[in-house]
GROMACS .gro file of C-alpha atoms in nm:
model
  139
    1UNK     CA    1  -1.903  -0.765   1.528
    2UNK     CA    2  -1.740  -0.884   1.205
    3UNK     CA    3  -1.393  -0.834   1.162
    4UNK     CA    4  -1.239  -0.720   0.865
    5UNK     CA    5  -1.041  -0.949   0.650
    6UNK     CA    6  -0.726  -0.896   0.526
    7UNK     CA    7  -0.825  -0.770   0.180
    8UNK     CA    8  -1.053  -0.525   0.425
    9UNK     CA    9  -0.727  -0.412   0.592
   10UNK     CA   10  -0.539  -0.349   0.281
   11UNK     CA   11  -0.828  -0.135   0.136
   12UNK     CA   12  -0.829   0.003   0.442
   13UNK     CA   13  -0.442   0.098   0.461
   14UNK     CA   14  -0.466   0.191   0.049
   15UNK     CA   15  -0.750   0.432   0.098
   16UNK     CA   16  -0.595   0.565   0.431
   17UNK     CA   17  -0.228   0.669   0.257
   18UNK     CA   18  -0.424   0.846  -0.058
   19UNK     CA   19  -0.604   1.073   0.247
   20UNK     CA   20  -0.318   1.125   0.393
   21UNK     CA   21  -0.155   1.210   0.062
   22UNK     CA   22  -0.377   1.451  -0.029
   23UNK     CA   23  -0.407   1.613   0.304
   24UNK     CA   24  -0.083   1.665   0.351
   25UNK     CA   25  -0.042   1.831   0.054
   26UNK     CA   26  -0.300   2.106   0.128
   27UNK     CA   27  -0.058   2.240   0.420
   28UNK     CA   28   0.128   2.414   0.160
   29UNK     CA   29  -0.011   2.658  -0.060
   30UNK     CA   30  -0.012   2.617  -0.437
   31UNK     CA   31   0.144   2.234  -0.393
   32UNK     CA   32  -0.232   2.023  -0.437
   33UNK     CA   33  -0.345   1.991  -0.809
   34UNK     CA   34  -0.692   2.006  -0.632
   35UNK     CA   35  -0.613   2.377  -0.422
   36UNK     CA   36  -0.819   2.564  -0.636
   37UNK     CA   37  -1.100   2.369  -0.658
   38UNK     CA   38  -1.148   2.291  -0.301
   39UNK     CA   39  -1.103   2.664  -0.215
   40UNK     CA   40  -1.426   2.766  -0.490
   41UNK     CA   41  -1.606   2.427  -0.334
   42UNK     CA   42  -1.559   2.516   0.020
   43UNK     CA   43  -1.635   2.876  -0.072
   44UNK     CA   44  -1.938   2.745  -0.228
   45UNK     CA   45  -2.062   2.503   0.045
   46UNK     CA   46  -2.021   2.803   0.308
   47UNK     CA   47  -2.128   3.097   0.118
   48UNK     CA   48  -1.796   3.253   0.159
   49UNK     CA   49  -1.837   3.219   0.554
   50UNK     CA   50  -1.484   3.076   0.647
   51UNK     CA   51  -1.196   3.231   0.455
   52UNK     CA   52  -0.980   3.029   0.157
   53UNK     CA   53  -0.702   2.970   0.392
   54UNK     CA   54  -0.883   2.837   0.668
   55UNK     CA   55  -1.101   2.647   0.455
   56UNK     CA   56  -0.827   2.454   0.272
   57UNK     CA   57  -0.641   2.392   0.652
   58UNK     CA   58  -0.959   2.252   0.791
   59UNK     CA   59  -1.023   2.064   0.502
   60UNK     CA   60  -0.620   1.906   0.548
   61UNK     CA   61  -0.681   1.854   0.853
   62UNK     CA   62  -0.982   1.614   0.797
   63UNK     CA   63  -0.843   1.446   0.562
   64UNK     CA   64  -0.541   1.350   0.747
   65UNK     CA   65  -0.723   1.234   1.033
   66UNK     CA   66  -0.957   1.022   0.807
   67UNK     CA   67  -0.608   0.880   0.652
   68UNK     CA   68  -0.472   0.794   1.026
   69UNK     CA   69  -0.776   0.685   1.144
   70UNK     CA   70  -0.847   0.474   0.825
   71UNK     CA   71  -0.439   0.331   0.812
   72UNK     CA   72  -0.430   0.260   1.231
   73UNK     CA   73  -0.819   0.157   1.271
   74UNK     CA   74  -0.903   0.410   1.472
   75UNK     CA   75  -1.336   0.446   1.505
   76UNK     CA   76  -1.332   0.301   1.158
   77UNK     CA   77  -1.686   0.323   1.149
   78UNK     CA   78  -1.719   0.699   1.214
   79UNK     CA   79  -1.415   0.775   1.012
   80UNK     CA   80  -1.582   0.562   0.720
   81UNK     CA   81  -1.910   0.734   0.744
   82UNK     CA   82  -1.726   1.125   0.766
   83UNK     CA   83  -1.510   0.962   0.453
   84UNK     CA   84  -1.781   0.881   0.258
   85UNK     CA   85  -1.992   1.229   0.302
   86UNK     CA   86  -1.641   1.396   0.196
   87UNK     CA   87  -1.604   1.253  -0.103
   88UNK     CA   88  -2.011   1.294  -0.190
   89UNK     CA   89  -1.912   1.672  -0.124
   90UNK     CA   90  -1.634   1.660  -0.361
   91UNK     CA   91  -1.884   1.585  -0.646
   92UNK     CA   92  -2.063   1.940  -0.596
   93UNK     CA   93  -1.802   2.042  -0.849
   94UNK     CA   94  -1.955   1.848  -1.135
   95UNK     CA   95  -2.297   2.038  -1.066
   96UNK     CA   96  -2.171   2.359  -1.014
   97UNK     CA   97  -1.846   2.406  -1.168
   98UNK     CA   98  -1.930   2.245  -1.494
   99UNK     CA   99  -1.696   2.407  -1.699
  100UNK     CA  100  -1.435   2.261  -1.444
  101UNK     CA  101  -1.552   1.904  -1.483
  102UNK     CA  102  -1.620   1.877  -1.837
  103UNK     CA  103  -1.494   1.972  -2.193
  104UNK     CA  104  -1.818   1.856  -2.340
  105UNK     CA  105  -2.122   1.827  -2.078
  106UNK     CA  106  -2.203   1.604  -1.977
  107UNK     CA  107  -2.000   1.310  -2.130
  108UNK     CA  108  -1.666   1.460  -2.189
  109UNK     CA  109  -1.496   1.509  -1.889
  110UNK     CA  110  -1.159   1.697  -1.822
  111UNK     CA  111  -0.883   1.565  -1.599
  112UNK     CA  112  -1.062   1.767  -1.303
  113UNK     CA  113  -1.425   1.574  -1.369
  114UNK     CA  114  -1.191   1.223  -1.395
  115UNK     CA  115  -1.059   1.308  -1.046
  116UNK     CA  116  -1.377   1.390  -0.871
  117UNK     CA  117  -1.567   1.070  -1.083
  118UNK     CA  118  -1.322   0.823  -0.955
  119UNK     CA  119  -1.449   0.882  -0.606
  120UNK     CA  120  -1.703   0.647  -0.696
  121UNK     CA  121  -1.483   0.377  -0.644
  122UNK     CA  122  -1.387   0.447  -0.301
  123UNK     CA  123  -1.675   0.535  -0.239
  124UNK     CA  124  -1.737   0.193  -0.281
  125UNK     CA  125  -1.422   0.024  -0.120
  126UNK     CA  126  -1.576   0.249   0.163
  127UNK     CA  127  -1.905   0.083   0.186
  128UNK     CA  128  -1.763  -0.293   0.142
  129UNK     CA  129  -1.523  -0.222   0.423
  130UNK     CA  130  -1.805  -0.072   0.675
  131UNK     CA  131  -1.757  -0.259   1.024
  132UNK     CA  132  -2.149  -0.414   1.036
  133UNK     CA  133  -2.259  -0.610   1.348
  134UNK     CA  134  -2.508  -0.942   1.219
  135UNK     CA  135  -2.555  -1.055   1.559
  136UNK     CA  136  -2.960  -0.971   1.499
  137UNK     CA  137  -2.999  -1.139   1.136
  138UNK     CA  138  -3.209  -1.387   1.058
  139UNK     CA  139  -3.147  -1.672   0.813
   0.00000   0.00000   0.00000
């Protein structure tokens, strides 16, 4: 198994604090930027099936765990994999809350669209940190 490197560790320990950031803030009503929109995108996603509230507490919940998990190691390749399908959920947005995402579609985005977009870079940091085993490569 490969072990990450210190520059692995620090991505690791950047990207967990912004979860837990974020999470945290979704325990208390009103106090995330992103409230609203993850409340209309979990709406979305479960065709109104699990109520604002309880959406938005799940959804906190998650994303502290992935921040723990990510920060103290913990089944980093699980916790990378649920990461990454989080944040490709938080660009449903841009396809069906245009109006959110941009001021002029489909190059102009607002401060919403910027938000979701940069998830393409930890997206990233997310992929080059990804525990993989190359005990069966071949040179």
């Amino acid at each position: 198994m490969m072990r990450l490197t210190q520059n692995g560790r620090i991505l690791c320990i950047s990207i967990g604090i912004i979860y837990l950031w974020f999470g945290f803030l979704k325990f208390f009503p009103g106090l995330s930027p992103a409230d609203m929109l993850a409340k209309q995108t979990i709406s979305l996603l479960t065709f109104n099936f699990i109520p604002e509230r309880m959406g938005i507490l799940l959804l906190a919940i998650i994303e502290v765990a992935i921040g723990i998990c990510l920060i103290f190691k913990i089944q980093l390749k699980k916790v990378i994999v649920a990461a990454i399908t989080h944040l490709v959920l938080t660009f449903v947005p841009v396809v069906f809350f245009p109006e959110i995402s941009f001021s002029q579609a489909p190059f102009s985005l607002t401060l919403v669209g910027q938000y979701i977009i940069k998830n393409i870079v930890i997206i990233s940091a997310l992929l080059l940190i990804y525990p993989r085993s190359y005990e069966n490569l071949t040179q």
